[in-house]
CSV table of C-alpha atoms in Angstrom, one decimal:
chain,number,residue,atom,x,y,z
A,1,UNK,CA,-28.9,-46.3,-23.1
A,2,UNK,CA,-25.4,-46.1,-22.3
A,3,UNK,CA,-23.8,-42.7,-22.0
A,4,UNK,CA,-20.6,-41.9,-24.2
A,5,UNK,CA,-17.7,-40.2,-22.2
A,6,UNK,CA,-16.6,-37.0,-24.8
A,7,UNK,CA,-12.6,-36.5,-23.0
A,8,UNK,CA,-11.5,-33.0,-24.0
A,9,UNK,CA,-7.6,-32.2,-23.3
A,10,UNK,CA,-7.8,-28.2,-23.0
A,11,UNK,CA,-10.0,-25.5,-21.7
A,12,UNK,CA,-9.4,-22.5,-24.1
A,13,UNK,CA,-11.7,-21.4,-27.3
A,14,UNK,CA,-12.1,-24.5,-28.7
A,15,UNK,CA,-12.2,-27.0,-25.5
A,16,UNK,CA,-14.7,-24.7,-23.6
A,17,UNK,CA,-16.8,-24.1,-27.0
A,18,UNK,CA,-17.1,-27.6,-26.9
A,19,UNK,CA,-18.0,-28.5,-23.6
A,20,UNK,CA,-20.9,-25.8,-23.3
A,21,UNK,CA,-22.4,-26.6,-26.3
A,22,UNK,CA,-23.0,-30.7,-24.9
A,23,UNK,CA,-24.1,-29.1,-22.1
A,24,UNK,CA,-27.0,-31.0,-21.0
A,25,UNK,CA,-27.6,-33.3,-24.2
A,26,UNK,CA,-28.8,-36.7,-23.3
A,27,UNK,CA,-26.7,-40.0,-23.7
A,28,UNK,CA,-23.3,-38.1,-23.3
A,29,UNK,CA,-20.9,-37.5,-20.4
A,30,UNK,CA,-18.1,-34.9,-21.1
A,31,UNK,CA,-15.2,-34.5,-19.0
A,32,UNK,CA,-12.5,-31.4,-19.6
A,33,UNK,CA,-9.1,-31.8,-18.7
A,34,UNK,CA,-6.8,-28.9,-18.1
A,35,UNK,CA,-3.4,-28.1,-16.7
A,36,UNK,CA,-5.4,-25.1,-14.9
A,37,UNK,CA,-8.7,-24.9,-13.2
A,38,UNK,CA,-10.0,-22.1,-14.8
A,39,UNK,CA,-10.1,-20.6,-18.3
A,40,UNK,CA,-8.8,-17.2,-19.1
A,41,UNK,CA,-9.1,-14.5,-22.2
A,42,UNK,CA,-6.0,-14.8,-24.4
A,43,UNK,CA,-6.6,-11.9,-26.4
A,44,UNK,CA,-6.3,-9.7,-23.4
A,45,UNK,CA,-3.8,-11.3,-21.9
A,46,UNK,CA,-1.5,-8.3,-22.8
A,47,UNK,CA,-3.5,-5.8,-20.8
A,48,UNK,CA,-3.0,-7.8,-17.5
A,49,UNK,CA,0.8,-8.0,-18.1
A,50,UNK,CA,0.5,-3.8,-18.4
A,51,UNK,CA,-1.9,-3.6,-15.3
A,52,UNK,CA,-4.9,-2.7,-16.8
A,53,UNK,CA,-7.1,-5.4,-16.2
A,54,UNK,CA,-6.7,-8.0,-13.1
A,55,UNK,CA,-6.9,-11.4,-13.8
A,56,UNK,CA,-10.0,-12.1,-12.3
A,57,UNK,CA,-11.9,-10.0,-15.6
A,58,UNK,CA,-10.5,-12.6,-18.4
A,59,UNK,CA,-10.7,-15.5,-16.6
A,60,UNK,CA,-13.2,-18.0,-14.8
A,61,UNK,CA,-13.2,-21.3,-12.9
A,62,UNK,CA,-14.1,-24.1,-14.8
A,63,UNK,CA,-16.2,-25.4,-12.2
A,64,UNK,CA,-18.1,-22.1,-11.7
A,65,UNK,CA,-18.2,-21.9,-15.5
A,66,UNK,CA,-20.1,-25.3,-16.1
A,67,UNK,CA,-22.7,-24.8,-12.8
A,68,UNK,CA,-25.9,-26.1,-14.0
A,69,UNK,CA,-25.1,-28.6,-16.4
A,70,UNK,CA,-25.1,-32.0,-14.8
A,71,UNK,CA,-23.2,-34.1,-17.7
A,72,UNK,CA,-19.8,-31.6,-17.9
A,73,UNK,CA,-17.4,-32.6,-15.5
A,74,UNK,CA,-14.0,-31.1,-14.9
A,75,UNK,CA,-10.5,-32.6,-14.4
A,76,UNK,CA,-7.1,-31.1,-13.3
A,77,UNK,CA,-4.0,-32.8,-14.7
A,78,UNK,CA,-1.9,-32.6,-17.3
A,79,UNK,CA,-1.5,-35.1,-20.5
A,80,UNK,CA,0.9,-37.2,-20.3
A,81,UNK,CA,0.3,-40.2,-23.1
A,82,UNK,CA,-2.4,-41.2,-25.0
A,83,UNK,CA,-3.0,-44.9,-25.4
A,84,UNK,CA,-5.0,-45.6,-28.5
A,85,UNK,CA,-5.3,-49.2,-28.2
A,86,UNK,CA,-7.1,-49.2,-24.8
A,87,UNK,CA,-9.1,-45.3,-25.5
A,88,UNK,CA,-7.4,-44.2,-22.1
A,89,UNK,CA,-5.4,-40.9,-21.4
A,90,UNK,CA,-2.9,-41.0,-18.9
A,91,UNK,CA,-2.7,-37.8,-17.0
A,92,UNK,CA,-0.7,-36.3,-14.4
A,93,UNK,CA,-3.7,-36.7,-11.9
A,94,UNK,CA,-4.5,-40.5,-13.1
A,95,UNK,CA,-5.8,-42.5,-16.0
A,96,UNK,CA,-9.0,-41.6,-17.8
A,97,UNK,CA,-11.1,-43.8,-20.7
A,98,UNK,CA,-12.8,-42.4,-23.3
A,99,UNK,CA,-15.0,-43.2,-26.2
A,100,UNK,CA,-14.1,-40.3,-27.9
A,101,UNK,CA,-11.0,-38.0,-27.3
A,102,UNK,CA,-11.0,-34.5,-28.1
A,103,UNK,CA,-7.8,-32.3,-28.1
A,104,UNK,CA,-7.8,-28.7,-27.8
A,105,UNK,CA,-4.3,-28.1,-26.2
A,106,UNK,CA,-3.9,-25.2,-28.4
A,107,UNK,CA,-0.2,-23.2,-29.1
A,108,UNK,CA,2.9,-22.7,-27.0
A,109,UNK,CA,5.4,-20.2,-27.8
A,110,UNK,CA,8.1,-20.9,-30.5
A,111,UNK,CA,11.6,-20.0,-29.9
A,112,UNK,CA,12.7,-21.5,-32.9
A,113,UNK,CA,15.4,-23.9,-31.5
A,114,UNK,CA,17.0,-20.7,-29.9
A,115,UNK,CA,17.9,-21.7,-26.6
A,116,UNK,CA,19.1,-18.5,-24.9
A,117,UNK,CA,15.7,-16.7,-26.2
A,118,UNK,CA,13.6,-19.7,-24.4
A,119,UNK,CA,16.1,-18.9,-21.3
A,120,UNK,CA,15.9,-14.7,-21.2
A,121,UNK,CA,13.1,-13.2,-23.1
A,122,UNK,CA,9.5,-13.2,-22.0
A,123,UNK,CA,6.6,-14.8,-23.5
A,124,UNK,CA,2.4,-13.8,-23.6
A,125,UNK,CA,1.0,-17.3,-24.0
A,126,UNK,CA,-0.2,-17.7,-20.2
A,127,UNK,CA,-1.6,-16.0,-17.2
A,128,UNK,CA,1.4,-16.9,-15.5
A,129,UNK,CA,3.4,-15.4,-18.5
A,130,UNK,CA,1.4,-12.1,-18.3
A,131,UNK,CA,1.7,-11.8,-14.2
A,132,UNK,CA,5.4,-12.8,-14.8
A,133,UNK,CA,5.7,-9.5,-17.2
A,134,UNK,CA,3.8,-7.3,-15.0
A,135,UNK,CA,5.8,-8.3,-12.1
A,136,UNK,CA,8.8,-8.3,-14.5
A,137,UNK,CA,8.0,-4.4,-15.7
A,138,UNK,CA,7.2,-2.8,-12.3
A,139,UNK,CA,10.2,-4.2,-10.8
A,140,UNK,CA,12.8,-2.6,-14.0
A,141,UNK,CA,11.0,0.7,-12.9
A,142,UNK,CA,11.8,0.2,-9.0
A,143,UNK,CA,15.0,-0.6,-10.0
A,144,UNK,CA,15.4,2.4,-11.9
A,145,UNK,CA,14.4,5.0,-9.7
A,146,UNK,CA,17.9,4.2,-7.8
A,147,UNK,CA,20.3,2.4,-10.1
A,148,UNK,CA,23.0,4.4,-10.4
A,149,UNK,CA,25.3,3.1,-13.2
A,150,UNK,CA,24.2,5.1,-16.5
A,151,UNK,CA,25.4,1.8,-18.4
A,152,UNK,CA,22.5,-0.1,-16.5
A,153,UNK,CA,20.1,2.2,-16.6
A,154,UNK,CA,20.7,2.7,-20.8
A,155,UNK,CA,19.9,-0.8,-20.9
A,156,UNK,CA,16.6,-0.8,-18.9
A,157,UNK,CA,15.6,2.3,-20.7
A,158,UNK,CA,15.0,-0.3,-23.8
A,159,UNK,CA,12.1,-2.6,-24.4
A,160,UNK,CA,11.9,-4.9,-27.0
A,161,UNK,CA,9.1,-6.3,-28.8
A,162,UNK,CA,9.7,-9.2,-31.5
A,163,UNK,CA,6.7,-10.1,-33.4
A,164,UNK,CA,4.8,-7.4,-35.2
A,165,UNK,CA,1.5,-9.4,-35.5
A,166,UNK,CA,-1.8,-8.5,-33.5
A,167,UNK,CA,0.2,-9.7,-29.8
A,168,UNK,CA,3.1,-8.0,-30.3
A,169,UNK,CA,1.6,-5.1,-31.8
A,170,UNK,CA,-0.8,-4.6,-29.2
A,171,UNK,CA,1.5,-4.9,-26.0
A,172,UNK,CA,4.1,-2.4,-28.3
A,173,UNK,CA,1.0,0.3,-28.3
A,174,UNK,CA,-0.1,-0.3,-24.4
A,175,UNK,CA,3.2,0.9,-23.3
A,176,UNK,CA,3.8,3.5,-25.6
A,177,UNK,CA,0.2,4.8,-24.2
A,178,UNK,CA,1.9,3.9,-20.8
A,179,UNK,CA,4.6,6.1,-21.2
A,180,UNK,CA,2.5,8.8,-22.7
A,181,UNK,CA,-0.1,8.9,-20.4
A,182,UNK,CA,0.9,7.6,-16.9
A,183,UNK,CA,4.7,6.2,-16.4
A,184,UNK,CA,5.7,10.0,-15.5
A,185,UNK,CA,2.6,10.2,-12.6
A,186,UNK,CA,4.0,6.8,-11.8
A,187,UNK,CA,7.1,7.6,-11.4
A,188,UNK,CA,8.4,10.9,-11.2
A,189,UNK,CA,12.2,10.0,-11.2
A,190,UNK,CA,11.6,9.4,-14.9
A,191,UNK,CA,10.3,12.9,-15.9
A,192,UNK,CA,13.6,13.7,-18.0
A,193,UNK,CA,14.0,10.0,-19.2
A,194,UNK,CA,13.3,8.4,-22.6
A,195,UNK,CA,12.0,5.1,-22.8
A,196,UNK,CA,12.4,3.3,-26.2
A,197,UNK,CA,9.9,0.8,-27.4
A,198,UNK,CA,11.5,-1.2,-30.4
A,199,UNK,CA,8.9,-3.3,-32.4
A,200,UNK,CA,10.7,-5.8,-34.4
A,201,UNK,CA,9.6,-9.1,-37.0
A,202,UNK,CA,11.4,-10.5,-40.0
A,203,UNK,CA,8.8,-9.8,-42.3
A,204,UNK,CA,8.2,-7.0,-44.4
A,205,UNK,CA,5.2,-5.6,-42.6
A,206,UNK,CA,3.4,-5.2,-39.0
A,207,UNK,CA,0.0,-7.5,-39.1
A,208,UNK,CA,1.0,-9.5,-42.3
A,209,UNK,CA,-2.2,-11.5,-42.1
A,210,UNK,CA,-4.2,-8.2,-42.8
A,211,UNK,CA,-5.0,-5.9,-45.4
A,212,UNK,CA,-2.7,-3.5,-46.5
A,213,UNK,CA,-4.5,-0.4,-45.5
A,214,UNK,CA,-4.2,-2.0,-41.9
A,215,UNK,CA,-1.0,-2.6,-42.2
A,216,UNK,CA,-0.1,1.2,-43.1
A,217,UNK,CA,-2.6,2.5,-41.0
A,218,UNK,CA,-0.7,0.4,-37.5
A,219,UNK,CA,2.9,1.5,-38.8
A,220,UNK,CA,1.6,5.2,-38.5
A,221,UNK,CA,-0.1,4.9,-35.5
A,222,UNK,CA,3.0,3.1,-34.0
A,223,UNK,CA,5.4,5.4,-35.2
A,224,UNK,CA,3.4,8.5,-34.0
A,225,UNK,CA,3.1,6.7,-30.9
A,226,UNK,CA,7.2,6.7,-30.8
A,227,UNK,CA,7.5,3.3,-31.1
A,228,UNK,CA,10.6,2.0,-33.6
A,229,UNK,CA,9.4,-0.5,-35.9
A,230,UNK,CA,12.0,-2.4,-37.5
A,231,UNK,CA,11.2,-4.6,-40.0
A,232,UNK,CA,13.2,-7.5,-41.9
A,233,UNK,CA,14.9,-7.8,-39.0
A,234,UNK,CA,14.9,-11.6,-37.6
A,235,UNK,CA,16.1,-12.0,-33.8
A,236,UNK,CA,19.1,-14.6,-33.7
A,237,UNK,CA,19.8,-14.7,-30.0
A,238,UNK,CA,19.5,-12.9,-26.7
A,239,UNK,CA,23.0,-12.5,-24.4
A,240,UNK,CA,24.3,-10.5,-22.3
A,241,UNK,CA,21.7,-8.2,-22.0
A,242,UNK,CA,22.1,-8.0,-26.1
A,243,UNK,CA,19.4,-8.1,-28.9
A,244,UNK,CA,20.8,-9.9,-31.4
A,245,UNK,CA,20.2,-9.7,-35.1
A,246,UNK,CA,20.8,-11.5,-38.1
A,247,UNK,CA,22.2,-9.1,-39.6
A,248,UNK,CA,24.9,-8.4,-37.1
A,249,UNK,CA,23.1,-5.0,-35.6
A,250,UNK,CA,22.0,-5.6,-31.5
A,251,UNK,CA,20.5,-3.2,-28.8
A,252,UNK,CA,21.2,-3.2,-25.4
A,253,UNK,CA,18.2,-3.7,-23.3
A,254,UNK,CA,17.4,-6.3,-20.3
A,255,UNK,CA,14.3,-6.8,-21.4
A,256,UNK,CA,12.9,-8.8,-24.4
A,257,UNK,CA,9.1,-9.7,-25.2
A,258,UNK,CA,8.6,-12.7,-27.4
A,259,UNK,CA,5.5,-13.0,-29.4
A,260,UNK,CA,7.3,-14.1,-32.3
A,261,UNK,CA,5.5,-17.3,-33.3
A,262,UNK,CA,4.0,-20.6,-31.9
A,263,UNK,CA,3.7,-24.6,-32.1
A,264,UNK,CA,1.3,-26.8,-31.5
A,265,UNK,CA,2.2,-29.6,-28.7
A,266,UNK,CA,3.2,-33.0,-29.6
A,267,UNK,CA,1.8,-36.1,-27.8
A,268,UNK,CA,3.1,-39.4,-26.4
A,269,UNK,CA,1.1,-42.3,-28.1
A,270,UNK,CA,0.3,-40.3,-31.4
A,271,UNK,CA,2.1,-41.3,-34.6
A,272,UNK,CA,4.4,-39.3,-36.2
A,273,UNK,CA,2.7,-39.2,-39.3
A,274,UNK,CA,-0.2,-37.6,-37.5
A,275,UNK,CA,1.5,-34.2,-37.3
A,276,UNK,CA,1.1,-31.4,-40.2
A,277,UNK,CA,3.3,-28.0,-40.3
A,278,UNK,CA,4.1,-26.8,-36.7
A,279,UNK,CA,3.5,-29.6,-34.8
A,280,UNK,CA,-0.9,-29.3,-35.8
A,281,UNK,CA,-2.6,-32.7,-36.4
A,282,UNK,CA,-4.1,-33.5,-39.6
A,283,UNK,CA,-7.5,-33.7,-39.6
A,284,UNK,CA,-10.8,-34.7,-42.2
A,285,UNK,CA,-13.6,-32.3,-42.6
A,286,UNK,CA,-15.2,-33.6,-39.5
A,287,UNK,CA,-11.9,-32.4,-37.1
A,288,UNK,CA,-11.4,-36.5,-37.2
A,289,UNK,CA,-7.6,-37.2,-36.6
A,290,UNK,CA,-6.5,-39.2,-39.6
A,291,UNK,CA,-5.0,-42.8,-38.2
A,292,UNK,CA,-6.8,-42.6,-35.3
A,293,UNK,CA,-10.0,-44.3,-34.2
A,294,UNK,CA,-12.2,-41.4,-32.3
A,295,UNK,CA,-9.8,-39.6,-31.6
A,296,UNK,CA,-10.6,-35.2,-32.6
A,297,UNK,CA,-8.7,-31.8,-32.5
A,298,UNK,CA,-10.2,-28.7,-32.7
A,299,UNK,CA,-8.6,-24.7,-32.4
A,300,UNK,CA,-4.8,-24.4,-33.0
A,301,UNK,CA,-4.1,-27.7,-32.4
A,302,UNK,CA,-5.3,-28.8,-35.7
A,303,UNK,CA,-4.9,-28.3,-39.5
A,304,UNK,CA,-7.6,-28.8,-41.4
A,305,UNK,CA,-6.9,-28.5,-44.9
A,306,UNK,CA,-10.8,-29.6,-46.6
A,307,UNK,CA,-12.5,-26.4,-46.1
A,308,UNK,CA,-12.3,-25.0,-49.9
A,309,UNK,CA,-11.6,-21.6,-49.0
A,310,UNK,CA,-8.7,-22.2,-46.4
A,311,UNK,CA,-6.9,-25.5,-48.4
A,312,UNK,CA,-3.4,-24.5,-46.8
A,313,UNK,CA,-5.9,-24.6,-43.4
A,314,UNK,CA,-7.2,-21.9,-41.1
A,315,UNK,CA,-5.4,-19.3,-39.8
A,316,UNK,CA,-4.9,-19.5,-35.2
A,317,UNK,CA,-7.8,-17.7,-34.4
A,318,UNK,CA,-10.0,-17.7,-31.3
A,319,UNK,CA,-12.6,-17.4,-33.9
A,320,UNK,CA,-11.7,-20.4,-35.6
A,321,UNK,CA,-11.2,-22.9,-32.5
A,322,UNK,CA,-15.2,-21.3,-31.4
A,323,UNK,CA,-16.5,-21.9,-35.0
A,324,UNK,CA,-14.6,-25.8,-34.7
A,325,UNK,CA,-15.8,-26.6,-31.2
A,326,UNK,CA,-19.4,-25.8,-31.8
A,327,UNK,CA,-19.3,-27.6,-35.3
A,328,UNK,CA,-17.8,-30.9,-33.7
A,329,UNK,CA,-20.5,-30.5,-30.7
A,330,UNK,CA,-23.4,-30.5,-33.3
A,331,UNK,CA,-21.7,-33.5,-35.0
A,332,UNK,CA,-21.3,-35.2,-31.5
A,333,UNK,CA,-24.8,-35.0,-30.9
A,334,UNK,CA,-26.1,-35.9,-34.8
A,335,UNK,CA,-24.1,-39.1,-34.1
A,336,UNK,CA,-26.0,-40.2,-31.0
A,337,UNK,CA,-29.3,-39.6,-33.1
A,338,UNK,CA,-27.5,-41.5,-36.1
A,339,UNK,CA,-28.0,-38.6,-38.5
A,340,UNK,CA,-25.2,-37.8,-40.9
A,341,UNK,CA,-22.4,-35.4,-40.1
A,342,UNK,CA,-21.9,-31.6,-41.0
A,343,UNK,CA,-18.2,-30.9,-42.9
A,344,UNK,CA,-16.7,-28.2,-41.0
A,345,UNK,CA,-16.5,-24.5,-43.1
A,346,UNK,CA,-15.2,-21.6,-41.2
A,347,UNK,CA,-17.2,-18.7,-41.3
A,348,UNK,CA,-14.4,-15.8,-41.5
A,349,UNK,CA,-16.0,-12.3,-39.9
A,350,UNK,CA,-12.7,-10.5,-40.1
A,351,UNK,CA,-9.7,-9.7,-38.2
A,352,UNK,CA,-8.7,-6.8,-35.5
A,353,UNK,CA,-6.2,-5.6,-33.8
A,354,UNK,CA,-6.2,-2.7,-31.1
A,355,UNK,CA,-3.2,-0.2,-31.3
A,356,UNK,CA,-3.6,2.1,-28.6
A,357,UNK,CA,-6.2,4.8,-27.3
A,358,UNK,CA,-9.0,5.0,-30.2
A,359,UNK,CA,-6.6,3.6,-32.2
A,360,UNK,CA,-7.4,0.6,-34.0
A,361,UNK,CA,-8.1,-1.4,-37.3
A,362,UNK,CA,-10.8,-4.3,-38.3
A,363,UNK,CA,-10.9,-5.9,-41.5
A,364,UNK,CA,-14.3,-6.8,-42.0
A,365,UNK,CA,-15.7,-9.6,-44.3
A,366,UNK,CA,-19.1,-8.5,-43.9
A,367,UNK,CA,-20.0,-6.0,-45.9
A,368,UNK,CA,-15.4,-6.5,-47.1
A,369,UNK,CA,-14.5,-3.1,-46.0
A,370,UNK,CA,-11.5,-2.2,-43.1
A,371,UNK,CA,-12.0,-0.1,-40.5
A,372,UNK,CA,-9.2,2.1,-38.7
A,373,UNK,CA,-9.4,4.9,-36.1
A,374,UNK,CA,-12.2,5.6,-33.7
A,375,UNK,CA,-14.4,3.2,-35.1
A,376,UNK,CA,-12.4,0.4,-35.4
A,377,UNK,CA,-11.5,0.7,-31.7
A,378,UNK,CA,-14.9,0.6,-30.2
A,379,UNK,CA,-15.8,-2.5,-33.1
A,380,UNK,CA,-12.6,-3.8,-31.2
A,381,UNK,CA,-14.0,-3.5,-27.9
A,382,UNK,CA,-17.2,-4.1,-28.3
A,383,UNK,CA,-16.1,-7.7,-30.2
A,384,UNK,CA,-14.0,-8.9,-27.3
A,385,UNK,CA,-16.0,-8.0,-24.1
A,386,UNK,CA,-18.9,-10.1,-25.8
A,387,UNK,CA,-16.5,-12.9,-26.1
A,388,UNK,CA,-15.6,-13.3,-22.6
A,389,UNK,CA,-17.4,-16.3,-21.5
A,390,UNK,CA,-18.9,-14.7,-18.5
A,391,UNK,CA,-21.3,-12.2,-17.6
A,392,UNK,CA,-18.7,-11.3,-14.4
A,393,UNK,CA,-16.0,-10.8,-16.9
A,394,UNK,CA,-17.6,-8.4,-19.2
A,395,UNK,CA,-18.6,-6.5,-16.2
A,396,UNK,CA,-15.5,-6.1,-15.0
A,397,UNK,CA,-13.6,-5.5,-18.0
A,398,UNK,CA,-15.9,-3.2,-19.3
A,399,UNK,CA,-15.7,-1.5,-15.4
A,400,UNK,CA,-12.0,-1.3,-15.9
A,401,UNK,CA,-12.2,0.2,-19.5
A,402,UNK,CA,-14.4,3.1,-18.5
A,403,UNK,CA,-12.1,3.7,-15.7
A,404,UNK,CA,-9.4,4.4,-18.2
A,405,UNK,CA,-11.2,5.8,-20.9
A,406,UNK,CA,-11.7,8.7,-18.1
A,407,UNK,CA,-8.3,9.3,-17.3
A,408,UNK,CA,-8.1,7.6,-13.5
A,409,UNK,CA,-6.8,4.5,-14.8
A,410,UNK,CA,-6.1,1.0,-13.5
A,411,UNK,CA,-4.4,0.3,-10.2
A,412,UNK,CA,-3.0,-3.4,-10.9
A,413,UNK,CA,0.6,-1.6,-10.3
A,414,UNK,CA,1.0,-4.3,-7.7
A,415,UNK,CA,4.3,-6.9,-7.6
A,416,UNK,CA,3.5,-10.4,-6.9
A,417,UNK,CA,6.1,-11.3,-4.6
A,418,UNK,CA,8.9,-9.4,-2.4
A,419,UNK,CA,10.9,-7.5,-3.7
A,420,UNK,CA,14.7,-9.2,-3.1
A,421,UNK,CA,16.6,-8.2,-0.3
A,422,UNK,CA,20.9,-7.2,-0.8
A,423,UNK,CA,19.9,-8.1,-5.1
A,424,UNK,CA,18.8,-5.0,-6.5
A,425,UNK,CA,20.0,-5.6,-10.2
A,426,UNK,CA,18.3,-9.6,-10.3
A,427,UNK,CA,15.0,-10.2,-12.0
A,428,UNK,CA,14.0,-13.2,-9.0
A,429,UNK,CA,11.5,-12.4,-6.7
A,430,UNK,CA,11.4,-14.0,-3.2
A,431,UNK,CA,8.7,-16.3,-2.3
């Protein structure tokens, strides 16, 4: 029997889901393609950008990760067209034929056509993006500690958030618990100095996706914590060294952190009628592009609007791209024993955010209750160090956690990169 090649473009929740769960299954051969070689932990992407995890405790080699299955197979490159008509992908790294095409590319950070925002603010979608920030944050503090132009130093004494969903509203709490807890050990020049955290979104409440008492809950918490929330307040641009508002108000700061929305990738060799809202392809209840002969998406890149209880589709969740990768795997194999196919429904188990130290809130489905507080963080924890992929990770993260909890912290206060040399005020680091 000949073995059908499963391609999947994109190692994160969904792609990775996938692949492990056709680990080993007779009559299929499944290769995953991805611009990186290893897959990394979005959710705690924030606490490597804020030094308290190192990259190696949310992420994993590919390679390492698929040891001991002998039909997954791993590929480096990029996608760069898809040609229907002859089932190949065209890559950065060569061509590749499938007989069924998964994609699982996931989100990029939207900037909403506002060019000088994609220029100058900074973005949590990557591990580059969140070694950029750390970089990015520990090098405004060296600067600090000698600028001596008050104007300057007003500006860098500002940090702006935009996005008061779970990302922005986690990375708003870790460095208010920063400057709480540790920026004044850190740096003693700053003893008599105020940082300001601004937390900013256009709607009319932090974590709109959750429940209200979640939503009251997080303002408190952030606003105890000193952070300033403002609220229907929509970014419009980023300029010389100005936040800019729609409504005509702007702070000074040099430093902006965009976790405002995202969009879904577009492809060369798809039809344009195969895109929904935000660039996600539509998809039946089998994660089946419509239009397209075996060709799949799964996670965020998708919309999937046949599951009765989500009809407008399913909110970007990790939890979501999981649920969809295992359901298409099952489907994958029912169709090499020619039984019939499972319609995907998405088992929702609630939503969490972390806020800062035992501060937290989880809306539960099971039993329908929320959360906040003390036990909400430890749910919190306990949810994402089971979701690393890897025994190593959880080890490590859970290492570094304990660490903190206990006061001695996490010494990822390293740059990446030398510090420039007759530059002091530029935000480049030399190679």
């Amino acid at each position: 029997m000949q073995e059908k090649h499963i391609v999947i473009i994109g190692g994160g929740f969904a792609g990775v889901n996938l692949a492990k769960h056709l680990g080993n299954e007779r009559g299929l051969r499944v290769t995953l393609v991805d611009r990186n070689n290893y897959n990394f932990f979005p959710p705690l992407l924030y606490q490597v950008s804020t030094g308290m995890l190192d990259i190696s405790s949310i992420s994993i080699p590919f390679r390492t990760l698929f040891i001991g299955n002998k039909n997954l197979f791993f590929r480096i490159g990029e996608l760069e067209e898809i040609v229907p008509d002859e089932q190949k992908v065209i890559l950065s790294t060569g061509e590749v034929r499938y007989d069924a095409l998964v994609l699982a590319t996931g989100t990029e950070s939207n900037y909403f056509g506002m060019e000088n925002i994609e220029k100058n603010a900074l973005p949590m979608k990557t591990v580059n993006d969140a070694i950029k920030l750390r970089n990015y944050l520990l090098m405004e503090g060296e600067k600090y500690t000698f600028c001596t132009d008050e104007v300057e130093r007003r500006k860098m004494r500002n940090i702006v958030i935009s996005g008061a969903g779970p990302s922005g509203v986690e990375i708003a709490g870790m460095i208010a618990e920063m400057r709480k807890r540790k920026l004044r050990e850190i740096y003693p020049e700053l003893e008599n100095e105020r940082l300001n955290i601004y937390l900013v979104d256009g709607a009319q409440t932090v974590l709109s996706s959750m429940s209200e008492t979640s939503q009251k809950y997080t303002l408190k918490m952030l606003k105890k914590l000193g952070v300033i929330v403002k609220l229907n307040t929509m970014v419009s641009d980023f300029t010389d060294d100005k936040v800019i508002f729609k409504d005509g108000e702007a702070i000074e700061t040099k430093t902006l952190i965009w976790t405002a929305g995202v969009t879904a990738l577009k492809f060369k060799g798809l039809p344009k009628d195969c895109y929904g809202k935000a660039n996600r392809l539509r998809v039946d209840a089998f994660n089946k592009m419509e239009h397209c002969e075996n060709i799949y998406a799964i996670g965020d890149t998708c919309i999937q609007t046949t599951d009765p209880n989500f009809p407008d589709g399913h909110p970007q969740l990790g939890s979501v791209a999981q649920q969809q990768g295992k359901a298409l795997a099952d489907n994958f194999v029912a169709m090499t024993k020619n039984k019939n196919l499972k319609p995907f429904r998405y088992i929702d188990k609630g939503t969490m955010a972390i806020i800062g130290d035992q501060k937290a809130v989880a809306d539960m489905t099971f039993p329908k209750i929320t959360l906040t507080g003390w036990l909400a963080w430890f749910s919190w924890l306990f949810v994402h160090l089971f979701l690393l992929v890897s025994y190593r990770n959880r080890f490590r993260t859970f290492w570094n956690w304990f660490n903190a909890y206990l006061g001695k912290g996490q010494s990822q206060g390293i740059m990446i990169g030398k510090f420039p040399k007759g530059a002091p005020m530029t935000n480049k680091f030399e190679e």
